[in-house]
Short mmCIF file of C-alpha atoms in Angstrom, two decimals:
data_model
loop_
_atom_site.label_atom_id
_atom_site.label_comp_id
_atom_site.label_asym_id
_atom_site.label_seq_id
_atom_site.Cartn_x
_atom_site.Cartn_y
_atom_site.Cartn_z
CA ARG A 27 -4.75 12.69 4.67
CA GLY A 28 -5.60 10.12 7.08
CA THR A 29 -8.06 8.35 5.26
CA PRO A 30 -8.64 5.39 3.22
CA ALA A 31 -9.21 7.63 0.21
CA ALA A 32 -6.41 9.49 1.08
CA VAL A 33 -4.33 6.01 0.56
CA ARG A 34 -5.80 5.18 -1.88
CA SER A 35 -5.59 7.98 -3.97
CA ALA A 36 -1.99 8.18 -3.68
CA PHE A 37 -1.51 4.59 -4.73
CA GLN A 38 -4.17 5.23 -8.04
CA ALA A 39 -1.29 8.18 -9.04
CA LEU A 40 1.35 5.46 -9.45
CA GLY A 41 -0.61 2.84 -11.27
CA THR A 42 -0.99 0.74 -8.32
CA ARG A 43 -3.98 -0.88 -7.15
CA ILE A 44 -4.38 -1.83 -3.37
CA VAL A 45 -6.94 -3.40 -1.49
CA MET A 46 -6.97 -2.70 1.88
CA ARG A 47 -8.91 -4.10 4.97
CA GLU A 48 -8.78 -2.12 8.14
CA TRP A 49 -8.47 -3.44 11.31
CA TRP A 50 -12.54 -4.62 12.01
CA GLU A 51 -12.25 -5.66 8.66
CA ALA A 52 -9.90 -8.95 9.41
CA GLY A 53 -10.75 -9.31 13.05
CA ARG A 54 -6.55 -7.97 13.56
CA GLU A 55 -5.50 -5.66 16.13
CA PRO A 56 -6.58 -2.19 16.42
CA TYR A 57 -5.11 0.04 14.39
CA THR A 58 -4.03 -2.20 12.15
CA VAL A 59 -4.56 -2.43 7.92
CA ALA A 60 -3.60 -5.16 5.52
CA VAL A 61 -2.28 -3.99 2.25
CA GLU A 62 -2.23 -5.77 -0.99
CA ALA A 63 -0.47 -3.99 -3.62
CA TYR A 64 -0.97 -5.10 -7.28
CA ALA A 65 2.30 -3.69 -9.26
CA ASN A 66 1.50 -5.13 -12.55
CA ASP A 67 2.30 -1.73 -14.40
CA TYR A 68 5.84 -2.09 -12.91
CA ALA A 69 6.95 -4.76 -14.79
CA ASP A 70 7.68 -2.52 -17.91
CA ARG A 71 10.08 -0.32 -15.42
CA LEU A 72 11.92 -3.39 -14.46
CA PRO A 73 15.23 -3.56 -14.86
CA GLU A 74 15.54 -0.58 -14.01
CA TRP A 75 13.24 -0.89 -11.22
CA SER A 76 12.97 -3.17 -8.59
CA LEU A 77 10.80 -4.57 -6.13
CA GLU A 78 12.70 -3.43 -2.94
CA ASP A 79 12.60 0.22 -5.37
CA LEU A 80 8.37 -1.03 -5.36
CA ALA A 81 8.21 -1.85 -1.58
CA ARG A 82 10.63 1.29 -0.82
CA ASP A 83 7.63 3.83 -2.37
CA LEU A 84 4.86 2.49 -1.51
CA THR A 85 5.94 2.18 1.93
CA GLU A 86 6.87 6.01 1.61
CA ILE A 87 3.31 6.79 0.41
CA LEU A 88 2.03 5.07 3.29
CA ARG A 89 3.79 6.76 5.85
CA ARG A 90 2.95 9.82 4.42
CA THR A 91 -1.09 9.53 4.18
CA ALA A 92 -2.37 6.91 6.48
CA PRO A 93 -2.80 8.50 10.27
CA VAL A 94 0.49 8.18 12.48
CA ARG A 95 -0.93 5.25 14.80
CA VAL A 96 -1.85 2.89 12.55
CA HIS A 97 0.45 0.34 11.54
CA PHE A 98 0.20 -1.45 7.88
CA ASP A 99 1.12 -5.22 6.62
CA ILE A 100 1.84 -4.63 3.20
CA GLN A 101 2.22 -7.49 0.28
CA ILE A 102 3.17 -6.74 -3.01
CA GLY A 103 2.30 -9.07 -5.70
CA ALA A 104 0.53 -9.17 -9.43
CA ASP A 105 -2.47 -9.98 -10.47
CA PHE A 106 -1.95 -10.76 -14.16
#
C-alpha cells in the first residue's frame, strides 16, 4: 500500500490501464496525482455496468491503495 506500483497493480487487476502523473511531474500542488484511467475492458460489461459503477470502483481502489495524504484527480475514458 502507498506506492505507485501498488496503485497500478490494483487497477491492472480490474483490467484498467492507467497513466499517473505525480505532482512534481505535472507542476501541480504537492501530494496530488492526476490519474487517467482507460476503461476499454468495461465496454463489454455495459449495460450491466455504468460509468458511475466504474467511477465508484476506481475511486475505491485509489482510497484503499494510495497514501492517505495524496489527493487524486481521476479522468475516465477509453483508448481505442
